Amino acid sequence: MIPLKRRHRIALAGQVNNEVTGNAIAQATVKIVQAPDAFIQRLILKIRLYGLPRPLARPGWSNPSFPQSLTDPNLTLGEKFQILQQLFDHLDQKHKNPSSHAIPDRTKTAPDGWFYFTDLPPGCYQLEASLPRAKLRYSTASLTVEIEDPLKNNQPSKNSRFSDKLDLNLWIKPTTLVGQIIDAENQEMIDLATVKINQSEDPTLRFETISFKANGFKANGSKAISSRTIRSQTIEDYDLGNWNYCLSAFEPQDPLTTVTVSAQGYISQTQNIPIQTGEIKKLNFQLHAQR
């Protein structure tokens, strides 16, 4: 007799994208940070019966009092879920790069930015997407979604290929500066310039060579074909207007980030600006020609 494999039903699925470029983000962590009681109870029962996921069950990792906390009558299910998440966070960091579904409350996005969760009980869930190893370069994104009980509502399941529960979108904001670098006298955009984040320790971000002809807008404001564009929705939402430079996904400094702009034949200019993790900020420069 051939054993039948259990078919897992996808309950939630979606894509994590870059808020500025619209590009899909691979290897982002998508966590369930809030869940209905049924999910928490199932998670606790699974761990009590089978222990931690095999790739993570290494000696010395868990707190000796951890098993008792799962049955402590003085703790609410929400408090127990927080304890579980603290443990999972610890294991995630220890394991460096766990497989896609090794930790029950989270998953990793595929190269095309897609993720999914299977076999979730009905209820309200809050998802959080982040890039934990990108430090301060990206903010987190959250989304609340409810899985309806088709039996309770006496309706067929909505988890079809067209279900909105299977086409979720989480937009992660990279710390971004965007704006214009123009000639102070004739107010024309400067063709080439270099943007420097002075305190950056990342050599790939310390210098950024830009050209408005290749980065989104020509001098007359018409959009140019480019592989490095800001999506139109972001331009509208943040009132960015025309731009000829975009420096994205860098680590902001506390309390001020020092930005220096230079171009051949012009006097360099430095500005100290406050910018927070995940903030998308417009910053313009007017450079004076050297005499």
Rosetta silent file (secondary structure, phi, psi, omega in degrees, C-alpha in Angstrom):
SEQUENCE: MIPLKRRHRIALAGQVNNEVTGNAIAQATVKIVQAPDAFIQRLILKIRLYGLPRPLARPGWSNPSFPQSLTDPNLTLGEKFQILQQLFDHLDQKHKNPSSHAIPDRTKTAPDGWFYFTDLPPGCYQLEASLPRAKLRYSTASLTVEIEDPLKNNQPSKNSRFSDKLDLNLWIKPTTLVGQIIDAENQEMIDLATVKINQSEDPTLRFETISFKANGFKANGSKAISSRTIRSQTIEDYDLGNWNYCLSAFEPQDPLTTVTVSAQGYISQTQNIPIQTGEIKKLNFQLHAQR
SCORE:     score description
SCORE:     0.000 S_00000001
   1 L     0.000  128.836 -178.639    0.000    0.000    0.000 S_00000001
   2 L   -82.909  122.653  179.486    1.412    3.359   -1.023 S_00000001
   3 L   -66.759  139.552  178.921    1.344    5.869    1.878 S_00000001
   4 L   -89.477  134.082  176.646   -0.506    9.052    1.120 S_00000001
   5 L   -85.551  141.360  178.240    1.248   12.326    1.772 S_00000001
   6 L   -71.803  133.467  178.370   -0.646   15.025    3.596 S_00000001
   7 L   -94.181  122.335 -179.157   -1.449   17.987    1.406 S_00000001
   8 L   -87.340  134.272 -179.458   -0.847   21.309    3.137 S_00000001
   9 L   -93.857  125.081  177.860   -3.283   24.090    2.398 S_00000001
  10 E   -73.092  123.083 -176.928   -1.761   27.519    1.826 S_00000001
  11 E   -99.241  -40.906  179.190   -3.572   29.954    4.114 S_00000001
  12 E  -135.289  139.083  177.550   -1.622   33.191    3.611 S_00000001
  13 E  -153.415  155.278  179.880    0.749   34.158    0.842 S_00000001
  14 E   179.283 -164.342 -175.049    2.198   37.318   -0.589 S_00000001
  15 E  -136.081  142.463  175.137    5.249   39.271   -1.613 S_00000001
  16 E  -104.570  127.483 -175.773    7.704   41.575    0.157 S_00000001
  17 E  -129.820  160.183  175.056    8.858   44.539   -1.924 S_00000001
  18 E   -79.120  123.431 -176.978   11.112   47.578   -1.701 S_00000001
  19 L   -61.089  -32.413 -175.590    8.938   50.671   -1.128 S_00000001
  20 L   -83.419  -50.422 -175.007   11.229   52.887   -3.207 S_00000001
  21 L   -92.316  -23.378 -174.598   12.089   50.731   -6.226 S_00000001
  22 L    83.209   -1.875 -178.327    9.204   48.271   -6.134 S_00000001
  23 L   -72.092  148.690  176.259   11.681   45.407   -6.513 S_00000001
  24 E   -67.547  146.472 -179.495   11.069   42.106   -4.766 S_00000001
  25 L  -112.492  119.024  178.271   13.159   41.468   -1.636 S_00000001
  26 L   -87.793  152.790  175.899   14.659   38.014   -1.173 S_00000001
  27 L    61.270   25.506  170.158   15.526   36.482    2.198 S_00000001
  28 L   -78.912  147.980  177.196   13.308   38.859    4.143 S_00000001
  29 E   -92.552  126.579  175.457   11.875   37.448    7.370 S_00000001
  30 E  -114.274  116.078 -176.218    8.084   37.368    7.593 S_00000001
  31 E  -113.565  149.544  168.179    6.845   36.674   11.141 S_00000001
  32 E   -89.941  108.640 -176.117    3.463   36.112   12.691 S_00000001
  33 E   -98.085  -20.074  172.285    3.619   38.581   15.592 S_00000001
  34 E  -138.568  141.561 -174.310   -0.020   38.307   16.651 S_00000001
  35 L  -151.726  158.867  176.779   -2.246   35.283   16.203 S_00000001
  36 L   -70.298  161.836 -177.760   -5.562   33.802   17.384 S_00000001
  37 H   -56.378  -37.580 -177.140   -5.652   31.489   20.398 S_00000001
  38 H   -60.889  -37.851  178.682   -6.129   28.436   18.193 S_00000001
  39 H   -67.087  -45.147 -178.432   -2.783   29.057   16.470 S_00000001
  40 H   -64.315  -44.432  179.431   -0.938   29.550   19.774 S_00000001
  41 H   -61.593  -41.491  178.431   -2.511   26.444   21.335 S_00000001
  42 H   -64.161  -39.448 -179.402   -1.584   24.366   18.289 S_00000001
  43 H   -65.982  -44.760  179.454    1.984   25.688   18.426 S_00000001
  44 H   -63.393  -44.562  179.865    2.353   24.899   22.134 S_00000001
  45 H   -61.693  -41.803 -179.431    0.900   21.409   21.690 S_00000001
  46 H   -62.745  -42.151 -179.199    3.214   20.679   18.779 S_00000001
  47 H   -70.105  -38.540  178.566    6.310   21.716   20.739 S_00000001
  48 H   -65.344  -34.821 -178.445    5.227   19.759   23.833 S_00000001
  49 H   -81.651  -43.132 -171.221    4.672   16.626   21.755 S_00000001
  50 H  -113.630   -6.265 -177.309    7.570   16.800   19.320 S_00000001
  51 L    79.783 -169.350  179.995    9.992   19.310   20.829 S_00000001
  52 L   -72.432  157.657  175.109   11.673   22.073   18.863 S_00000001
  53 L   -52.217  138.843 -172.173   12.123   21.775   15.088 S_00000001
  54 H   -52.025  -44.547 -178.887   14.951   19.322   14.415 S_00000001
  55 H   -63.529  -16.450 -174.561   17.378   21.813   12.811 S_00000001
  56 H  -109.462  -10.309 -175.327   17.100   24.006   15.914 S_00000001
  57 L   -81.710   75.603 -179.964   17.001   21.462   18.735 S_00000001
  58 L  -109.489  143.099 -177.034   20.612   21.758   19.809 S_00000001
  59 L   -58.184  138.554  174.046   21.790   21.208   23.396 S_00000001
  60 L    86.047   -0.341 -177.938   22.094   24.289   25.559 S_00000001
  61 L   -84.118  -38.932 -175.015   20.004   26.546   23.433 S_00000001
  62 L   -92.573  153.018  176.780   16.761   26.569   25.368 S_00000001
  63 L   -72.320  134.678 -179.994   16.172   27.825   28.902 S_00000001
  64 L   -55.910  -29.177 -178.537   15.631   24.938   31.393 S_00000001
  65 L   -85.776   -1.394 -177.089   12.464   26.645   32.637 S_00000001
  66 H   -59.634  -48.541 -179.002   11.076   26.967   29.121 S_00000001
  67 H   -58.469  -37.396 -179.165    8.981   23.739   29.101 S_00000001
  68 H   -67.131  -31.748 -178.267    7.314   24.670   32.401 S_00000001
  69 H   -66.028  -25.803 -179.470    6.309   28.096   31.080 S_00000001
  70 L   -71.749  -21.157  179.815    4.172   26.453   28.398 S_00000001
  71 L  -112.974    7.996 -178.889    1.953   24.859   31.044 S_00000001
  72 L   -68.558  117.033 -178.106    2.029   27.671   33.608 S_00000001
  73 L   -69.778  -14.779 -179.132   -1.645   28.450   34.454 S_00000001
  74 L   -83.589   -8.562 -179.337   -0.693   31.974   35.553 S_00000001
  75 L  -102.727  138.238  175.366    0.397   32.945   32.047 S_00000001
  76 L   -77.564  165.781  177.025   -2.026   33.918   29.302 S_00000001
  77 H   -61.809  -36.465  177.748   -1.738   32.466   25.821 S_00000001
  78 H   -62.336  -40.773  178.769   -0.471   35.834   24.620 S_00000001
  79 H   -67.847  -38.664  177.731    2.307   35.802   27.215 S_00000001
  80 H   -66.111  -37.133  178.459    3.247   32.250   26.287 S_00000001
  81 H   -64.836  -38.275  177.500    3.356   33.260   22.622 S_00000001
  82 H   -63.408  -39.663  177.553    5.760   36.101   23.503 S_00000001
  83 H   -63.658  -42.875  178.158    8.030   33.612   25.294 S_00000001
  84 H   -61.263  -42.535 -178.788    7.963   31.353   22.251 S_00000001
  85 H   -65.781  -36.824  176.718    8.826   34.258   19.972 S_00000001
  86 H   -62.125  -40.844  177.926   11.773   35.258   22.155 S_00000001
  87 H   -65.595  -45.054 -178.972   13.058   31.697   21.881 S_00000001
  88 H   -63.652  -38.367  176.448   12.505   31.607   18.133 S_00000001
  89 H   -60.365  -42.753  179.848   14.314   34.942   17.735 S_00000001
  90 H   -63.299  -45.210 -178.919   17.249   33.508   19.671 S_00000001
  91 H   -67.669  -36.515  178.564   17.320   30.340   17.587 S_00000001
  92 H   -61.180  -42.941  179.483   17.005   32.319   14.374 S_00000001
  93 H   -69.569  -38.472 -179.249   20.085   34.359   15.260 S_00000001
  94 H   -66.899  -42.071 -174.146   22.038   31.311   16.392 S_00000001
  95 H   -78.510  -10.241  177.761   21.247   29.277   13.321 S_00000001
  96 L    70.850  -62.948 -175.703   22.215   32.199   11.040 S_00000001
  97 L  -141.903   72.594 -178.925   20.140   31.069    8.057 S_00000001
  98 L   -65.291  155.465 -179.459   17.435   28.548    8.955 S_00000001
  99 L   -63.248  167.850 -168.367   15.500   26.885    6.172 S_00000001
 100 L   -51.963  -41.002 -176.034   12.327   28.491    4.890 S_00000001
 101 L  -124.313   32.448 -177.744    9.901   26.866    7.348 S_00000001
 102 L   -72.937  -29.994 -179.827   12.233   25.643   10.120 S_00000001
 103 L  -108.653  126.099 -167.859   10.738   28.006   12.729 S_00000001
 104 L   -61.067  -28.929 -173.822    6.952   27.706   13.093 S_00000001
 105 L   -97.591    9.240 -175.290    6.029   31.393   13.408 S_00000001
 106 E  -152.193  166.651  176.517    8.089   32.731   10.503 S_00000001
 107 E  -150.062  171.126  176.888    9.354   32.127    7.017 S_00000001
 108 E  -112.534  146.082  177.624   11.841   33.561    4.511 S_00000001
 109 L   -77.013  148.524  178.198   10.978   35.097    1.195 S_00000001
 110 L   -76.522  174.767  178.494   12.047   33.349   -1.991 S_00000001
 111 L   -55.698  -26.566  178.191   14.281   35.016   -4.629 S_00000001
 112 L   -92.408   10.618  176.002   11.135   36.533   -6.164 S_00000001
 113 L    84.248    0.233 -175.588   10.064   37.976   -2.791 S_00000001
 114 E   -86.587  150.061  177.110    7.170   35.566   -2.256 S_00000001
 115 E  -141.994  165.242  175.019    6.288   33.852    1.040 S_00000001
 116 E  -157.972  155.819  172.847    3.504   31.639    2.343 S_00000001
 117 E  -125.656  140.288 -177.678    2.085   30.057    5.495 S_00000001
 118 E  -113.661  154.964  169.191    0.165   26.803    5.466 S_00000001
 119 L    55.056   45.809  178.010   -2.597   25.234    7.583 S_00000001
 120 L   -90.374  136.912  175.363   -3.434   28.272    9.717 S_00000001
 121 L   -70.213  158.582  179.363   -6.611   28.200   11.818 S_00000001
 122 L   -60.532  154.300  178.529   -9.187   30.959   11.253 S_00000001
 123 E   141.695 -175.501 -177.260   -8.682   34.258   13.056 S_00000001
 124 E   -96.965  128.929 -178.996   -6.858   37.576   12.935 S_00000001
 125 E  -122.904  144.529  170.991   -3.120   37.569   12.205 S_00000001
 126 E  -116.613  122.969  179.271   -0.542   40.343   12.169 S_00000001
 127 E  -102.455  147.598  177.810    2.447   39.785    9.904 S_00000001
 128 E  -133.412  126.972  178.436    5.736   41.648   10.137 S_00000001
 129 E  -110.050  137.853 -178.196    8.374   41.750    7.406 S_00000001
 130 E  -156.161  167.529  172.432   11.956   42.796    8.085 S_00000001
 131 L  -120.908   83.352 -171.979   15.589   42.371    7.093 S_00000001
 132 H   -56.736  -30.720 -175.967   17.176   41.639   10.500 S_00000001
 133 H   -92.137    5.500  177.662   20.721   41.481    9.140 S_00000001
 134 H   -95.494    7.546  176.977   20.451   44.794    7.292 S_00000001
 135 L    54.884 -118.663 -173.278   20.753   46.692   10.588 S_00000001
 136 L   -98.249   11.556 -173.795   19.379   50.215   10.201 S_00000001
 137 L   -77.801  -27.339 -176.730   19.017   50.279    6.441 S_00000001
 138 E  -131.154  145.797  172.374   15.399   49.137    6.291 S_00000001
 139 L   -84.782  178.100  173.420   12.328   49.605    8.446 S_00000001
 140 L   -98.380  158.551  176.979    9.840   46.854    9.191 S_00000001
 141 E  -126.380  141.916 -179.040    6.455   46.529    7.511 S_00000001
 142 E  -129.830  157.022 -177.654    3.330   45.110    9.096 S_00000001
 143 E  -153.254  134.029  176.477   -0.025   43.925    7.850 S_00000001
 144 E  -105.897  131.212 -177.891   -3.152   42.661    9.606 S_00000001
 145 E  -141.693  145.525 -179.078   -5.232   40.042    7.847 S_00000001
 146 E  -115.342  129.277  174.502   -8.155   37.864    8.908 S_00000001
 147 E   -95.859  116.652 -177.523   -8.697   34.282    7.835 S_00000001
 148 L   -80.449  153.174  177.591  -12.407   33.593    7.868 S_00000001
 149 L   -90.977  107.647 -176.617  -13.909   30.302    8.954 S_00000001
 150 L   -64.676  -29.657  179.928  -15.776   28.964    5.876 S_00000001
 151 L   -72.338  -41.200 -179.183  -17.752   26.455    7.964 S_00000001
 152 L   -65.676  -38.379 -179.073  -18.913   29.070   10.462 S_00000001
 153 L   -87.530   -2.131 -179.340  -20.013   31.431    7.712 S_00000001
 154 L    54.472   40.001  179.796  -21.506   28.574    5.694 S_00000001
 155 L  -128.365  153.752  176.786  -19.559   29.826    2.677 S_00000001
 156 L   -66.118  154.533 -179.139  -17.010   28.166    0.421 S_00000001
 157 L   -61.633  141.556  177.893  -13.380   28.804    1.175 S_00000001
 158 L   -90.498    1.204 -177.172  -11.921   31.998   -0.286 S_00000001
 159 L   -81.078   60.037  173.650   -8.452   30.465   -0.523 S_00000001
 160 L   -97.942  179.156 -178.746   -8.542   30.142   -4.282 S_00000001
 161 L   -65.959  -14.630 -179.405   -5.844   31.379   -6.641 S_00000001
 162 L  -103.461    7.120 -176.349   -7.717   34.699   -6.752 S_00000001
 163 L   -69.748  140.361  176.247   -8.044   35.142   -2.995 S_00000001
 164 H   -68.931  -17.239  176.771   -6.782   38.402   -1.525 S_00000001
 165 H   -74.102  -14.934 -179.738   -5.307   36.302    1.306 S_00000001
 166 H  -108.237   11.908  179.769   -2.921   34.793   -1.228 S_00000001
 167 L  -139.280   48.950 -178.937   -1.874   38.090   -2.772 S_00000001
 168 E   -78.120  152.872  177.910   -0.692   40.118    0.215 S_00000001
 169 E  -130.211  125.679  175.260    1.815   42.946   -0.174 S_00000001
 170 E  -118.580  121.839 -176.213    4.313   44.082    2.437 S_00000001
 171 E  -106.342  115.462  178.019    6.375   47.158    1.540 S_00000001
 172 E   -93.749  130.360 -177.306    9.699   47.595    3.352 S_00000001
 173 L   -93.854  120.790  171.868   11.058   51.143    3.359 S_00000001
 174 E   -81.787  145.091  174.370   14.806   51.580    2.815 S_00000001
 175 L   -61.663  120.004 -166.782   16.439   54.597    4.428 S_00000001
 176 E  -140.419  136.139  168.506   16.518   56.903    1.405 S_00000001
 177 E  -114.222  133.372 -179.723   17.623   60.346    0.295 S_00000001
 178 E  -145.438  147.253  179.437   16.344   61.604   -3.036 S_00000001
 179 E   168.932 -156.846 -176.485   16.310   64.984   -4.707 S_00000001
 180 L  -117.060  141.555  169.306   17.958   67.342   -7.146 S_00000001
 181 E  -115.864  112.448 -171.441   21.518   68.499   -7.533 S_00000001
 182 E  -128.841  162.267  175.742   21.390   71.691   -9.575 S_00000001
 183 E   -75.639  127.278 -175.220   23.536   74.614  -10.663 S_00000001
 184 L   -65.138  -24.902 -176.309   22.914   77.536   -8.263 S_00000001
 185 L   -89.720  -52.957 -176.085   23.078   80.117  -11.058 S_00000001
 186 L   -97.218   -2.351  176.803   21.142   78.681  -13.995 S_00000001
 187 L    61.529   23.613  176.686   19.011   76.227  -11.941 S_00000001
 188 L   -95.060  147.570  179.104   19.798   73.389  -14.341 S_00000001
 189 E   -65.821  139.249  179.034   20.390   69.870  -13.129 S_00000001
 190 L   -83.194  129.121 -171.130   24.060   68.891  -12.919 S_00000001
 191 L   -61.635  -49.257 -178.113   24.751   65.970  -15.184 S_00000001
 192 E  -128.285  142.383  177.154   27.200   64.057  -12.978 S_00000001
 193 E  -156.683  168.293  177.089   27.913   64.309   -9.282 S_00000001
 194 E  -123.290  129.356  177.680   29.126   62.233   -6.364 S_00000001
 195 E  -107.587  129.936 -177.234   27.126   61.785   -3.169 S_00000001
 196 E  -125.180  125.803  168.888   29.027   60.749   -0.059 S_00000001
 197 E   -90.169  104.612 -166.592   27.639   59.581    3.284 S_00000001
 198 L   -58.256  -39.398 -173.603   30.626   60.671    5.350 S_00000001
 199 L   -88.237   -2.858 -173.686   30.268   58.284    8.280 S_00000001
 200 L   -63.847  132.888  176.398   29.383   55.218    6.223 S_00000001
 201 L   -93.507   -4.236 -179.138   31.632   52.226    6.831 S_00000001
 202 L   -91.862  112.472 -177.306   30.236   50.451    3.787 S_00000001
 203 H   -62.372  -22.906 -179.889   32.495   51.181    0.780 S_00000001
 204 H   -75.407  -16.644 -179.691   29.627   50.401   -1.609 S_00000001
 205 H  -111.865   -9.619 -175.860   27.620   53.277   -0.111 S_00000001
 206 H   -65.780  -37.257  177.435   30.375   55.733    0.693 S_00000001
 207 E  -126.527  138.102 -179.379   30.424   57.045   -2.853 S_00000001
 208 E  -135.217  109.890  177.495   27.547   57.131   -5.286 S_00000001
 209 E   -85.278  131.846 -173.564   28.072   58.309   -8.852 S_00000001
 210 E  -133.683  156.431  173.593   24.848   59.616  -10.376 S_00000001
 211 E  -149.398  127.696 -177.192   23.540   61.052  -13.586 S_00000001
 212 L   -65.394  -24.238  179.716   20.035   62.378  -14.077 S_00000001
 213 L   -71.016  -19.920 -178.676   20.086   61.049  -17.633 S_00000001
 214 L  -112.000   -5.187 -172.061   20.428   57.523  -16.284 S_00000001
 215 L  -120.132   23.306  168.657   18.514   57.740  -13.038 S_00000001
 216 L   131.532  -39.871 -177.301   14.981   58.690  -13.829 S_00000001
 217 E  -139.419  137.435  173.604   14.474   62.235  -15.125 S_00000001
 218 L   -84.291  175.800 -176.297   15.949   64.363  -17.875 S_00000001
 219 L   -61.215  -29.804 -178.963   16.470   68.103  -17.482 S_00000001
 220 L   -85.700    1.684  175.907   13.054   68.852  -18.946 S_00000001
 221 L    92.041   -4.390  178.625   11.392   66.587  -16.380 S_00000001
 222 L   -77.754  146.528 -174.294   10.419   63.784  -18.737 S_00000001
 223 E   -77.058  135.875  178.996   11.030   60.308  -17.434 S_00000001
 224 L  -100.946  157.177  176.006   13.952   58.407  -18.894 S_00000001
 225 L   -74.109  129.098 -173.974   14.289   54.666  -19.308 S_00000001
 226 L  -155.103  148.715  175.013   16.384   53.405  -16.415 S_00000001
 227 L   -86.461   -7.233 -179.568   17.124   50.277  -14.430 S_00000001
 228 L  -126.000   83.253 -178.346   17.279   52.403  -11.277 S_00000001
 229 L  -118.330  162.136  171.020   14.003   54.242  -10.927 S_00000001
 230 L   -98.940  131.877 -176.478   11.752   55.256   -8.079 S_00000001
 231 L   -65.242  144.914 -172.581    8.279   53.859   -8.564 S_00000001
 232 H   -59.029  -35.290 -179.540    5.714   56.485   -9.471 S_00000001
 233 H   -63.380  -38.478  178.473    3.480   55.721   -6.467 S_00000001
 234 H   -67.924  -39.495  178.167    6.332   56.528   -4.083 S_00000001
 235 H   -60.032  -41.078 -179.559    7.076   59.779   -5.925 S_00000001
 236 H   -72.087  -45.992 -175.972    3.446   60.801   -5.501 S_00000001
 237 H   -62.913  -35.757 -175.658    3.045   59.620   -1.898 S_00000001
 238 L  -106.140    9.173  176.662    6.169   61.415   -0.685 S_00000001
 239 L    50.870   52.778 -175.857    5.921   64.431   -2.995 S_00000001
 240 L   -85.000  -26.631  179.048    9.402   63.798   -4.381 S_00000001
 241 L    63.111 -154.642  178.187    8.889   65.466   -7.732 S_00000001
 242 L   -72.546  147.729 -177.816   11.741   65.451  -10.266 S_00000001
 243 L  -147.981  154.943  173.112   15.034   64.009   -9.067 S_00000001
 244 L  -134.233   10.774  167.542   18.488   63.277  -10.384 S_00000001
 245 E  -149.258  150.478  176.494   19.967   61.363   -7.475 S_00000001
 246 E  -147.898  117.210  177.835   18.760   58.640   -5.168 S_00000001
 247 E  -113.562  113.374 -168.992   20.839   57.194   -2.339 S_00000001
 248 E  -128.446  153.263  175.483   18.977   54.285   -0.778 S_00000001
 249 L    63.395   47.037  174.012   19.426   51.563    1.859 S_00000001
 250 L  -112.260  166.207 -179.831   22.162   53.266    3.905 S_00000001
 251 L   -91.008  118.352  177.636   22.577   53.404    7.671 S_00000001
 252 L   -70.753  153.133  178.939   21.548   56.764    9.178 S_00000001
 253 L  -100.769  156.202 -179.217   23.756   58.315   11.836 S_00000001
 254 L  -115.105  125.920    4.897   22.601   59.579   15.231 S_00000001
 255 L   -91.780  -16.557 -176.178   21.700   62.376   15.655 S_00000001
 256 L  -128.021  143.537  175.074   22.667   63.758   12.221 S_00000001
 257 E  -101.011  129.971 -178.454   23.813   62.168    8.986 S_00000001
 258 E   -94.494  122.646 -178.527   26.485   64.086    7.089 S_00000001
 259 E  -120.329  127.560  178.317   26.017   64.183    3.324 S_00000001
 260 E  -118.901  132.835  179.100   28.584   65.707    0.962 S_00000001
 261 E  -119.944  135.903  178.445   27.931   66.363   -2.730 S_00000001
 262 E  -140.937  156.191  176.969   30.603   67.233   -5.262 S_00000001
 263 L  -154.584  151.528 -177.900   30.867   67.598   -9.020 S_00000001
 264 L   -61.317  127.424  178.797   33.616   68.549  -11.427 S_00000001
 265 L    87.424    4.799 -178.394   33.889   72.321  -11.726 S_00000001
 266 E  -126.309  155.863  175.456   31.744   73.003   -8.649 S_00000001
 267 L   -79.312  130.026 -179.455   32.382   73.788   -4.969 S_00000001
 268 L   -64.201  153.290 -179.624   31.506   70.828   -2.776 S_00000001
 269 E  -134.979  138.431 -179.568   28.625   71.210   -0.351 S_00000001
 270 E  -122.429  137.291  175.376   27.945   69.423    2.945 S_00000001
 271 E  -131.265  140.054  173.925   24.680   69.176    4.852 S_00000001
 272 E  -104.464  118.846 -173.361   23.945   67.595    8.234 S_00000001
 273 E  -128.304  145.995  171.290   20.419   66.209    8.269 S_00000001
 274 L   -83.874  128.251  176.317   18.262   64.221   10.705 S_00000001
 275 L  -148.339  136.641 -176.380   16.953   61.038    9.107 S_00000001
 276 L  -101.958  163.963  176.686   15.523   57.934   10.732 S_00000001
 277 L   -57.205  129.534  178.054   15.625   54.282    9.739 S_00000001
 278 L    79.700    4.105  179.388   13.190   53.651    6.913 S_00000001
 279 L   -83.086  138.328  175.814   12.570   57.350    6.268 S_00000001
 280 E  -108.512  110.806 -168.679   12.242   58.499    2.660 S_00000001
 281 E  -125.991  141.148  176.633   13.412   62.088    2.567 S_00000001
 282 E   -92.726  130.880 -179.349   13.820   64.736   -0.116 S_00000001
 283 L  -142.799  114.941 -178.974   17.073   66.706    0.012 S_00000001
 284 L  -100.706  152.443  177.960   18.101   69.153   -2.697 S_00000001
 285 E  -129.938  139.087  171.761   21.555   70.661   -3.333 S_00000001
 286 E  -118.623  113.320 -177.221   22.547   73.853   -5.188 S_00000001
 287 E   -99.269  140.403  178.694   26.195   73.861   -6.137 S_00000001
 288 L   -97.568  138.020 -179.653   28.165   76.980   -7.043 S_00000001
 289 E   -69.014  145.964  176.877   30.633   76.900   -9.914 S_00000001
 290 L   -72.813  143.267 -179.822   34.307   77.316   -9.106 S_00000001
 291 L  -102.248    0.000    0.000   35.789   80.639  -10.152 S_00000001
